[in-house]
Tab-separated table of C-alpha atoms and ligand atoms in Angstrom:
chain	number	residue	atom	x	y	z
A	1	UNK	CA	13.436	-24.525	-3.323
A	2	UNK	CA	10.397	-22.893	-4.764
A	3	UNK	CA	10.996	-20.053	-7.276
A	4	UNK	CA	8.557	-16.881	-6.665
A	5	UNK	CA	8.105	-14.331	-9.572
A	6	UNK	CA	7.106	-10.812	-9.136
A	7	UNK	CA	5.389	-8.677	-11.061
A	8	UNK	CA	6.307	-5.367	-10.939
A	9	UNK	CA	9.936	-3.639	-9.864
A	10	UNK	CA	9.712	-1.285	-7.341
A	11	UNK	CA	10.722	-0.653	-3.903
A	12	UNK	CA	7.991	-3.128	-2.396
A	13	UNK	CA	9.143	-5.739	-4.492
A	14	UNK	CA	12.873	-4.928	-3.385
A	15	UNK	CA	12.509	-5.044	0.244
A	16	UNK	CA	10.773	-9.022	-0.561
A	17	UNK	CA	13.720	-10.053	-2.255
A	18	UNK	CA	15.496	-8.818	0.428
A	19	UNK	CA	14.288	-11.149	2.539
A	20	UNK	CA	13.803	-13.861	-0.485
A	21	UNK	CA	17.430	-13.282	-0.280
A	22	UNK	CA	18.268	-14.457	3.420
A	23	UNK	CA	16.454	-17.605	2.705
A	24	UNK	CA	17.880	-18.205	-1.039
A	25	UNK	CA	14.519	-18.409	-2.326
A	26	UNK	CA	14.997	-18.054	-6.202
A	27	UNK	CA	13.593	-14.636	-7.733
A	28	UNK	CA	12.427	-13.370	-11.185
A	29	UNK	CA	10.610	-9.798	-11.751
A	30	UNK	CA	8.873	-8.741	-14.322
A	31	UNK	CA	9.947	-4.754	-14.321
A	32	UNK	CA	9.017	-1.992	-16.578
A	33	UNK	CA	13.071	-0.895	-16.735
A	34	UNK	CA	15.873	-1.950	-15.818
A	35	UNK	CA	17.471	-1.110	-13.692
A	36	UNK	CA	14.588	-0.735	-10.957
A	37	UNK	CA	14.584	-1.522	-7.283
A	38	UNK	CA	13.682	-4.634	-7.559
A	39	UNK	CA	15.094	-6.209	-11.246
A	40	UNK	CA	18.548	-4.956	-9.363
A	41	UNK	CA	19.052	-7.473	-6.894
A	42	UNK	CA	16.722	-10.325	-8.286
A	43	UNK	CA	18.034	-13.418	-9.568
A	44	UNK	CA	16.245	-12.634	-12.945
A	45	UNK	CA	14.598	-10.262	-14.500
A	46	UNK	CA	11.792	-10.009	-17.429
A	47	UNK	CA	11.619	-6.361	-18.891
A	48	UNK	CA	8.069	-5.806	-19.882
A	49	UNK	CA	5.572	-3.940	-19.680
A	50	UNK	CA	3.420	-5.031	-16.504
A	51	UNK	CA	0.129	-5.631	-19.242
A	52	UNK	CA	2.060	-7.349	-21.566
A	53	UNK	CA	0.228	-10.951	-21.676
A	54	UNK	CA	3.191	-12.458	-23.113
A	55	UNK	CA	5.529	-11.118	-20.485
A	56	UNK	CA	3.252	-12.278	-17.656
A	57	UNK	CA	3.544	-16.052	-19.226
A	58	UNK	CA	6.569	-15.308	-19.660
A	59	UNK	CA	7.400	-15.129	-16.146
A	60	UNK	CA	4.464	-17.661	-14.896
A	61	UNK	CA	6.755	-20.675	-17.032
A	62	UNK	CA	9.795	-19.614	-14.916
A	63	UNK	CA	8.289	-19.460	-11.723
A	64	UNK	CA	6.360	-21.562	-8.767
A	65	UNK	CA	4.163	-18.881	-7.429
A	66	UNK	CA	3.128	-15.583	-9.105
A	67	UNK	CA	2.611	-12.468	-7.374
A	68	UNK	CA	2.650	-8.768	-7.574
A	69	UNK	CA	4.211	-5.943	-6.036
A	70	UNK	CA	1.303	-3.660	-7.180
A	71	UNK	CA	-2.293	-3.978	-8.715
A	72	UNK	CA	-2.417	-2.403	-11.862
A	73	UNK	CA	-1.239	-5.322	-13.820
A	74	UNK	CA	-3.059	-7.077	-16.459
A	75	UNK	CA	-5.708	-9.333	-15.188
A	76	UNK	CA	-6.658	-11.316	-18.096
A	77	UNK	CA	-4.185	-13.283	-18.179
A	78	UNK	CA	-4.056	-14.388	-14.481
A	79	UNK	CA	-7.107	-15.877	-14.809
A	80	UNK	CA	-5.809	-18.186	-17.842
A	81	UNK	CA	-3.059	-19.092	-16.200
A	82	UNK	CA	-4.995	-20.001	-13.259
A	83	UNK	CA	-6.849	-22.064	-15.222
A	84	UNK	CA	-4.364	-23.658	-16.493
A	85	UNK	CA	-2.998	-24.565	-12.803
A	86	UNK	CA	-0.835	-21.895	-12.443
A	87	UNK	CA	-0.523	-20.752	-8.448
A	88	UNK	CA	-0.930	-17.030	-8.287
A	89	UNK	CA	-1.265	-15.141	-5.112
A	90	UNK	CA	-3.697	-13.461	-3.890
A	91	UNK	CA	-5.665	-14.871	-6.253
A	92	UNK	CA	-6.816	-13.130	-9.907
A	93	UNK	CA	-10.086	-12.436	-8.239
A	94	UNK	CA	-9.329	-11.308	-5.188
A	95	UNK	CA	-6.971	-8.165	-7.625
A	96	UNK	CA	-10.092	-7.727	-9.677
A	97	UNK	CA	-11.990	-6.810	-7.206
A	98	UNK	CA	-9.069	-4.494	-5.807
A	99	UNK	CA	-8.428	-2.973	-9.254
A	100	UNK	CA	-12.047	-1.276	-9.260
A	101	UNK	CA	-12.381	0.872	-5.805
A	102	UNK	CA	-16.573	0.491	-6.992
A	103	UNK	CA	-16.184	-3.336	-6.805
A	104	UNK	CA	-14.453	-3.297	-3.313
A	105	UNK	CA	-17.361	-1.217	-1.802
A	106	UNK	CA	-20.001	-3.442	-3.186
A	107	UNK	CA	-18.008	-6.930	-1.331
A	108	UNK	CA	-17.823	-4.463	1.744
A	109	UNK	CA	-21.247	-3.718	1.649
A	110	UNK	CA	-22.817	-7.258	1.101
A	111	UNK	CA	-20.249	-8.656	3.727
A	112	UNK	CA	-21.585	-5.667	5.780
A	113	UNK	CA	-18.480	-4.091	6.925
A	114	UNK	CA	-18.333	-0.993	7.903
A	115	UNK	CA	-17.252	1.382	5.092
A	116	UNK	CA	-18.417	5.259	4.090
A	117	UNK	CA	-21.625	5.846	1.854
A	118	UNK	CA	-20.901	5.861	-1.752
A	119	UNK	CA	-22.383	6.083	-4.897
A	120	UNK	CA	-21.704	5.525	-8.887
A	121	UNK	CA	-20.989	9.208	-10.594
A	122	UNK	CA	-23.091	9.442	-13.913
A	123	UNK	CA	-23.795	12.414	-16.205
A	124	UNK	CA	-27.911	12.109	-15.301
A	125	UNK	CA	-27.523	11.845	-11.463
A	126	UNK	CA	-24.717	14.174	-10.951
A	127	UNK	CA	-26.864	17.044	-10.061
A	128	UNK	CA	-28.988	14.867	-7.621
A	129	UNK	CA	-25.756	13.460	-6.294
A	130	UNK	CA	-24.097	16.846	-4.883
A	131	UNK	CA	-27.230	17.682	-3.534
A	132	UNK	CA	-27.548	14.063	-1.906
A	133	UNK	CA	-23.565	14.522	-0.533
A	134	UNK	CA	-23.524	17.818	0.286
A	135	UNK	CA	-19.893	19.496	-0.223
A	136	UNK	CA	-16.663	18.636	0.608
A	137	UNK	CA	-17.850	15.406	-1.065
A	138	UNK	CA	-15.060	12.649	-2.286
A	139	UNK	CA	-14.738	11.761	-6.111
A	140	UNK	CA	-12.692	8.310	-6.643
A	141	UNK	CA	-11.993	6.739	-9.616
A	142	UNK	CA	-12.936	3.192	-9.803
A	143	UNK	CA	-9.722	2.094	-11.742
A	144	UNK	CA	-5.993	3.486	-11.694
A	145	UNK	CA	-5.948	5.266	-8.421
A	146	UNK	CA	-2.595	5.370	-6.893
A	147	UNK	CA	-0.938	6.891	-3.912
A	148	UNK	CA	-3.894	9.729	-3.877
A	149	UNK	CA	-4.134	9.897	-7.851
A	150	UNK	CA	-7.180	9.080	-8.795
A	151	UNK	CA	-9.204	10.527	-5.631
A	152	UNK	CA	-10.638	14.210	-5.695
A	153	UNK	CA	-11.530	16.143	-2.807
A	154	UNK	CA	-14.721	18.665	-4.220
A	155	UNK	CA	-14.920	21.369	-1.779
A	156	UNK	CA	-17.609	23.383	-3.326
A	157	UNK	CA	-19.261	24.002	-6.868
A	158	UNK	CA	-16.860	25.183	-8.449
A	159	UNK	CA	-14.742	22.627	-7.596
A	160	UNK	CA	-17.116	20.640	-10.162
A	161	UNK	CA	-15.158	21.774	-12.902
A	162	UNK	CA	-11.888	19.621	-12.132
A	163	UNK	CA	-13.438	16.650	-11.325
A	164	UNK	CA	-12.330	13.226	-12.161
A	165	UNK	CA	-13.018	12.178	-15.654
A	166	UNK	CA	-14.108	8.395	-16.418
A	167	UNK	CA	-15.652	6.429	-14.086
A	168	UNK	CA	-15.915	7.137	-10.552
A	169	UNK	CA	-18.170	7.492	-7.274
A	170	UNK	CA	-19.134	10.024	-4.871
A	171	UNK	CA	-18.166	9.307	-1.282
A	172	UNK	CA	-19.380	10.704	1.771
A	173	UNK	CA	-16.253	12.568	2.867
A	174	UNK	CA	-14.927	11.102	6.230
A	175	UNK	CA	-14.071	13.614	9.472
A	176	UNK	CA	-11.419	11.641	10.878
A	177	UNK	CA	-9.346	11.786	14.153
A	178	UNK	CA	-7.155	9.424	12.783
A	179	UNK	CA	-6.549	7.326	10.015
A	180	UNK	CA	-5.632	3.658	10.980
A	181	UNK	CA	-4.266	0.485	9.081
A	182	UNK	CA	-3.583	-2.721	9.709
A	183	UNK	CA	-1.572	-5.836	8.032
A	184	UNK	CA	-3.130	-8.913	7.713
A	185	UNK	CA	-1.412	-12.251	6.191
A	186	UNK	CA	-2.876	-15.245	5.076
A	187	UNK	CA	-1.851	-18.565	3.656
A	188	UNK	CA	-3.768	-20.769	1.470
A	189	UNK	CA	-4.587	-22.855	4.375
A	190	UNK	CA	-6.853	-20.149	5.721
A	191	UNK	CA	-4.733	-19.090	8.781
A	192	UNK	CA	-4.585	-16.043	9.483
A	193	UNK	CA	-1.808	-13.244	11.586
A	194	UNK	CA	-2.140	-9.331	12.480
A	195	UNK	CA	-0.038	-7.209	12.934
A	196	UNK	CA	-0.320	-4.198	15.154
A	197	UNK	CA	-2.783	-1.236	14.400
A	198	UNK	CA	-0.459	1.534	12.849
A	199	UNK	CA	-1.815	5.244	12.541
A	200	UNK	CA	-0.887	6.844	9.152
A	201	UNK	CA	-0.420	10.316	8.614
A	202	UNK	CA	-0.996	12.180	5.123
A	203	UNK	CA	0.492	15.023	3.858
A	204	UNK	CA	-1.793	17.172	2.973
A	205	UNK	CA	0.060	18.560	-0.447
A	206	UNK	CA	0.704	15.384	-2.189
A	207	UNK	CA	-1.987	13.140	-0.243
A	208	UNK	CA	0.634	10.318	0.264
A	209	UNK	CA	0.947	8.763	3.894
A	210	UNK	CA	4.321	9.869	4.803
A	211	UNK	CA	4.665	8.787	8.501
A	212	UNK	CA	3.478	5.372	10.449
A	213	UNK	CA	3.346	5.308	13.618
A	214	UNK	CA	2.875	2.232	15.283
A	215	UNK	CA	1.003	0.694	17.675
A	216	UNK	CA	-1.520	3.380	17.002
A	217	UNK	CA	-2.652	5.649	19.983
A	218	UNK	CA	-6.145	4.548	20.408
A	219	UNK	CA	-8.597	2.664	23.026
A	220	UNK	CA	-8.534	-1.067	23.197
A	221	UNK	CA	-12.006	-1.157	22.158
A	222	UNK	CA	-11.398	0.686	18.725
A	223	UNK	CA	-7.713	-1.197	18.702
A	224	UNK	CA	-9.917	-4.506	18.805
A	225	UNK	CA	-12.218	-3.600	16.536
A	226	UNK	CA	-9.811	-2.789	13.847
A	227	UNK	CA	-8.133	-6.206	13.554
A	228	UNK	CA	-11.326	-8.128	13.624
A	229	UNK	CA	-12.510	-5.793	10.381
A	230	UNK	CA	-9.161	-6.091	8.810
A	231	UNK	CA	-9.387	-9.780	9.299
A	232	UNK	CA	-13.045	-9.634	8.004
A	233	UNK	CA	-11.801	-7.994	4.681
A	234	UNK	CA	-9.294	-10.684	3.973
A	235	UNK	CA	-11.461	-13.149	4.516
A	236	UNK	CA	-14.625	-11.667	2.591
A	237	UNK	CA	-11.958	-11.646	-0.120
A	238	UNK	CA	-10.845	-15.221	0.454
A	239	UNK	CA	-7.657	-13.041	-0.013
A	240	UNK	CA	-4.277	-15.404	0.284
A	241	UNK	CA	-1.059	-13.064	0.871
A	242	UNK	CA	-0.493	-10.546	2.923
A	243	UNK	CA	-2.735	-7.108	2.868
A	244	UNK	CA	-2.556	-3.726	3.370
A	245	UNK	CA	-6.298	-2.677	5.090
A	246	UNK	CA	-6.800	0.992	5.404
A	247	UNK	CA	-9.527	2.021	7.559
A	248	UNK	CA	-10.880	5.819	9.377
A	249	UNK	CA	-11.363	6.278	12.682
A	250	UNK	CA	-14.327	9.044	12.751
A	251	UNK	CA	-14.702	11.539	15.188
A	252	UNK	CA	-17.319	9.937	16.492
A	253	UNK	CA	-14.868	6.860	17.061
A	254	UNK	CA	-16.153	4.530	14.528
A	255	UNK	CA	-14.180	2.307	12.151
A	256	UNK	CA	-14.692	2.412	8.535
A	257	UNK	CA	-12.527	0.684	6.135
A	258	UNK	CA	-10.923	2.870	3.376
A	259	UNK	CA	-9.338	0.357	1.335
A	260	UNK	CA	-7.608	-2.726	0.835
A	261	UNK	CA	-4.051	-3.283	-0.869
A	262	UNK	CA	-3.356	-6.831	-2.023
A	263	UNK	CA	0.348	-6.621	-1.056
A	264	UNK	CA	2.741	-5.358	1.236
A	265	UNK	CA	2.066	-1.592	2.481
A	266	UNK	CA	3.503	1.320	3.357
A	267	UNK	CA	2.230	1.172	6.342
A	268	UNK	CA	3.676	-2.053	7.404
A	269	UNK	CA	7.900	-1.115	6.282
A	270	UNK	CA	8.216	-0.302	9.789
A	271	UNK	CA	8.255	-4.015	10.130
A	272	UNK	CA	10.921	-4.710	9.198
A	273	UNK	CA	12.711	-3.495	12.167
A	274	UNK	CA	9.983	-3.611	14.465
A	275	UNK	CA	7.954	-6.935	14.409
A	276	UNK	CA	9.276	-10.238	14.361
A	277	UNK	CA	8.933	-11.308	11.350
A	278	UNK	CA	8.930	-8.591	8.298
A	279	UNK	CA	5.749	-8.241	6.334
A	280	UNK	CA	8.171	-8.889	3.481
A	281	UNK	CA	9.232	-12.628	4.861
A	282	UNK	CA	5.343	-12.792	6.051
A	283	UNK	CA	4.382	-12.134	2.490
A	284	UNK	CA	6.783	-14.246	1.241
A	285	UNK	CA	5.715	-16.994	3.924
A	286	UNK	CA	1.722	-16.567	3.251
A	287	UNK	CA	2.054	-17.007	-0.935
A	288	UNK	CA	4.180	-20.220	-0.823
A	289	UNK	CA	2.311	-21.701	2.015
A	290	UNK	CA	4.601	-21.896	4.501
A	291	UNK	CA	3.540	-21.477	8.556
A	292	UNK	CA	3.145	-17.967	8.941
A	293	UNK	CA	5.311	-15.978	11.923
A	294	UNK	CA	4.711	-14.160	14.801
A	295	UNK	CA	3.444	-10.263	14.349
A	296	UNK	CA	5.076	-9.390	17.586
A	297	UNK	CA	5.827	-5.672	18.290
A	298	UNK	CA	9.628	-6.050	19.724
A	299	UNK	CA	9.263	-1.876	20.067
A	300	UNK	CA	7.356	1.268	19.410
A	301	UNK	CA	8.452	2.410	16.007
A	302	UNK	CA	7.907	5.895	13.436
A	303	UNK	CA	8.629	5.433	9.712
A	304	UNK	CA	8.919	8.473	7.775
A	305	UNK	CA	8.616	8.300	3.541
A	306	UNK	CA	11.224	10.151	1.680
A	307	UNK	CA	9.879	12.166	-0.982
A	308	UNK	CA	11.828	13.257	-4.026
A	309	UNK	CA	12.356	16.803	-2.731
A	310	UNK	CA	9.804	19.609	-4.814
A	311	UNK	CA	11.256	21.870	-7.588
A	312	UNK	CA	14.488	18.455	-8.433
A	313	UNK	CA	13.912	16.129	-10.855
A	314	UNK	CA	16.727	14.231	-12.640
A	315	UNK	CA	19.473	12.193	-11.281
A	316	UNK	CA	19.180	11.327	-7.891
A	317	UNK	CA	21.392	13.081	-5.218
A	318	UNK	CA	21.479	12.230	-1.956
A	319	UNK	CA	22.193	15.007	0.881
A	320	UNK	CA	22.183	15.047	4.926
A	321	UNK	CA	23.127	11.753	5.128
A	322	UNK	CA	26.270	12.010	7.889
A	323	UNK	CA	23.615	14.130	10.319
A	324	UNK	CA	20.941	11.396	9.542
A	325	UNK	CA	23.321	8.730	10.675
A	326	UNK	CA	24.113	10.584	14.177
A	327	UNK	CA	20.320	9.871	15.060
A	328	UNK	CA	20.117	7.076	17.795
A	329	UNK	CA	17.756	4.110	16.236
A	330	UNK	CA	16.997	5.166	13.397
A	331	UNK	CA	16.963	2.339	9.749
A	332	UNK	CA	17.769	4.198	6.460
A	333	UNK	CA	16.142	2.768	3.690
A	334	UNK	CA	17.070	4.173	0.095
A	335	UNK	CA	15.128	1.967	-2.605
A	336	UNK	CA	17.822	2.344	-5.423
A	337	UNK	CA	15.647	4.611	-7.923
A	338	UNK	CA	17.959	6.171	-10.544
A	339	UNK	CA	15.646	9.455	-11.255
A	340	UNK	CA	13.878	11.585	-8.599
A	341	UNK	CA	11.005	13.513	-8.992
A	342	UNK	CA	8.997	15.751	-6.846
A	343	UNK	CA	7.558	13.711	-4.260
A	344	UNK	CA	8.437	10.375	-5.694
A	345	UNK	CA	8.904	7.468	-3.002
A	346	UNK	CA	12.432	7.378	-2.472
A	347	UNK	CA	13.231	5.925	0.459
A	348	UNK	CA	12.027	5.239	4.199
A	349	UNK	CA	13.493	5.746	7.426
A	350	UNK	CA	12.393	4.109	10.625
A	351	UNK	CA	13.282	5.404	14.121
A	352	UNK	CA	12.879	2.690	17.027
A	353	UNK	CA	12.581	3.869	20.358
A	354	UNK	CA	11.187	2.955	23.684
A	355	UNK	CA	8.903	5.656	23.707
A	356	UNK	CA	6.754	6.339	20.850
A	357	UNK	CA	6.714	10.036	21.137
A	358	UNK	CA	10.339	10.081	20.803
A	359	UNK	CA	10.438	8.193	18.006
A	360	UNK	CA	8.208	10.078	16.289
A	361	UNK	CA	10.220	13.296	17.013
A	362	UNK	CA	13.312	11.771	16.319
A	363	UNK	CA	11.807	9.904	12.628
A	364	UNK	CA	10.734	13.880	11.443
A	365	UNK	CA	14.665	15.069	13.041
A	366	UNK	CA	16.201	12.368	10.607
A	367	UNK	CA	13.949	13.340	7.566
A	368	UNK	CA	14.950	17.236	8.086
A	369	UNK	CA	18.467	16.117	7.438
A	370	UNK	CA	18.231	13.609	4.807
A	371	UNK	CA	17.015	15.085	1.772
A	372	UNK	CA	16.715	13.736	-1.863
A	373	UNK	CA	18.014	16.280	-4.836
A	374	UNK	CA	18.653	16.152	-8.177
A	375	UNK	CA	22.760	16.687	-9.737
B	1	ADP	P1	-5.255	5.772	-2.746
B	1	ADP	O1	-5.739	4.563	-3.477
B	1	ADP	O2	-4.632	6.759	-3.643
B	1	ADP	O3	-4.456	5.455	-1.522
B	1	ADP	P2	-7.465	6.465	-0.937
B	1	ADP	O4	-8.840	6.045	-1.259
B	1	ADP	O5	-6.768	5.725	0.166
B	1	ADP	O6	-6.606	6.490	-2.278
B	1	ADP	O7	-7.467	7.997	-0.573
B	1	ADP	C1	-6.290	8.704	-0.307
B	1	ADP	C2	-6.493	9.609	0.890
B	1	ADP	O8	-7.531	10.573	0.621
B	1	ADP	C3	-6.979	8.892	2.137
B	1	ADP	O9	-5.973	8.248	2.844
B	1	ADP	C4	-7.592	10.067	2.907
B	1	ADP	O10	-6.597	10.871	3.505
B	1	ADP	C5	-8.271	10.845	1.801
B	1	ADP	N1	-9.651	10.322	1.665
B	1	ADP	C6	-10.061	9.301	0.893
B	1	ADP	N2	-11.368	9.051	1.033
B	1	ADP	C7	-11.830	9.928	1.941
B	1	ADP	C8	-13.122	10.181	2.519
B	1	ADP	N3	-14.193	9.476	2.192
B	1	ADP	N4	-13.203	11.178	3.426
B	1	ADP	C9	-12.129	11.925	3.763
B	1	ADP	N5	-10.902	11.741	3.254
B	1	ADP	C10	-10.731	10.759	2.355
């Protein structure tokens, strides 16, 4: 059996050893403590700091394939270790690219996909620049953006005085109806799945997608169109793995992509109950080059995030959860973090139900009652 290592220890790297675990595919994870979500139920774990060199050799030597659970990892050292024969997927180029938001829109632009005007923040063309965007405008930071961190909504002048320090980019800010994602997974022989078009909803507090809803509720056309750009971005990115592609649906009903995650998503956990095959096994299937399954939709699904609730932060308490268990279809997901903070990714519930409107209803019921605290 092939052994895969992962870097990183969270809850995406969990729910792959999960699966890992059905088919006894060895584990080790490189986590930054122990215990995480993931270094818990691996079959070995490297504590480390996810940009320790050393660490990430550490675990290569150990392992088959290399991959991540997240992109901020160092990169350096993929690319000697890929040159020394190493397998690591996707590929030290393809999380380059990913790691700076400013590279990503220049491959979208010279592949020509579809993706909002943008332009490089510097002290001598700022002025021009909010003239050129116009307010709201959006600031991103090329590097170190995570889960809204690292993007900067400037809604007039004085605004201007908060922005984003280090380097970044003005984006035209996007009126959306909806925003859209969809999971693509492919194997190093250059086949490619999709699953179905989900439609993510932010909070608007924290700016973290906090429910999925899936298949999305748009027209066939747009539905179309988004899995033939997701597909596009993988490929432009000779990306092997499975991805996360994040895309706007405009008011005027255009697609533009967003972004692109080089690993499982949030968007795609409702898979696990829903599809036919997990994006976790999918993930697991595209990096060691197996065949890859079938995306099938076996029903309409809503996945909720739980948030670390505001104003706890300490040991993790769990309350609601006898009321949450009374709701019909509904998959509680609680990632095994020790600490809670406000609004840290807990957990994740999915509700599956014939109709997607009651799912949704009942996925926000079961995250009123299930709340996360602190002792
Ligand atoms: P992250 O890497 O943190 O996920 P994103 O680039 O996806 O950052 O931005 C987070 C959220 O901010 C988006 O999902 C969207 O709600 C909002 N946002 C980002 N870019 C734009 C834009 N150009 N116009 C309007 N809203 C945007």
């Amino acid at each position: 059996m092939k052994k895969l290592g992962i870097i990183g220890g969270g809850q995406l790297g969990k729910m792959t050893i999960l699966e890992a675990r059905k088919m006894d595919i060895y584990t080790c994870v490189l986590t930054e403590e122990h215990p995480s979500p993931a270094s818990e139920i691996s079959n070995e774990y490297i504590i480390g700091s996810l940009h320790d060199e050393d660490k990430i050799r550490e675990i290569s030597e150990k392992c088959d394939v290399l991959t991540y659970e997240i992109e901020h990892i160092n990169v350096e050292v993929l690319k000697e270790l890929e040159a020394k024969g190493k397998k690591i997927f996707p590929s030290s180029n393809v999380i380059e690219t990913i790691q700076d938001k400013s590279k990503q829109k220049e491959l979208l632009n010279k592949e020509n996909i579809p993706t909002s005007k943008w332009k490089r923040v510097t002290e001598d063309t700022i002025e021009q620049l909010k003239k050129e965007f116009g307010f709201p405008v959006v600031q991103k930071s090329c590097k170190g953006g995570y889960d809204g961190r690292g993007v900067f909504i400037l809604k007039n002048e004085s605004d201007t005085e908060k922005m984003i320090q280090g380097d970044s980019f003005f984006e035209e800010f996007i009126k959306c109806k909806k925003e859209i994602a969809v999971m693509v997974a492919r194997n190093s022989d250059g086949n490619t799945v999709t699953y179905p078009v989900v439609e993510m909803v932010f909070d608007e507090k924290t700016n973290i997608c906090d429910t999925v809803v899936a298949p999305a509720r748009i027209t066939e056309n747009q539905y179309k169109k988004a899995e033939e750009l997701a597909v596009q971005c993988v490929e432009a990115l000779d990306g092997v793995g499975i991805f996360g592609v994040e895309m706007f649906l405009t008011e005027e009903g255009e697609i533009l992509i967003n972004e692109i995650a080089p690993r499982p998503h949030n968007s795609g956990h409702y898979t696990i109950e829903a599809c036919k095959t997990s994006q976790y096994e999918q993930f697991i299937r595209a990096v060691l080059n197996y065949s890859l399954g079938s995306c099938d939709l076996l029903s309409p699904a809503c996945m909720v995030n739980i948030l670390g609730e505001d104003g706890y932060a300490g040991q993790v308490k769990v309350v609601g959860m006898e009321e949450m268990m009374k709701i019909d279809g509904a998959y509680l997901h609680l990632y095994g973090k020790k600490e809670t903070k406000p609004f840290r990714k807990m957990g994740h519930i999915t509700v599956l139900n014939d109709s997607e409107e009651e799912a949704y209803r009942l996925a926000l019921k079961a995250r009123e009652h299930l709340k996360i605290i602190s002792e």
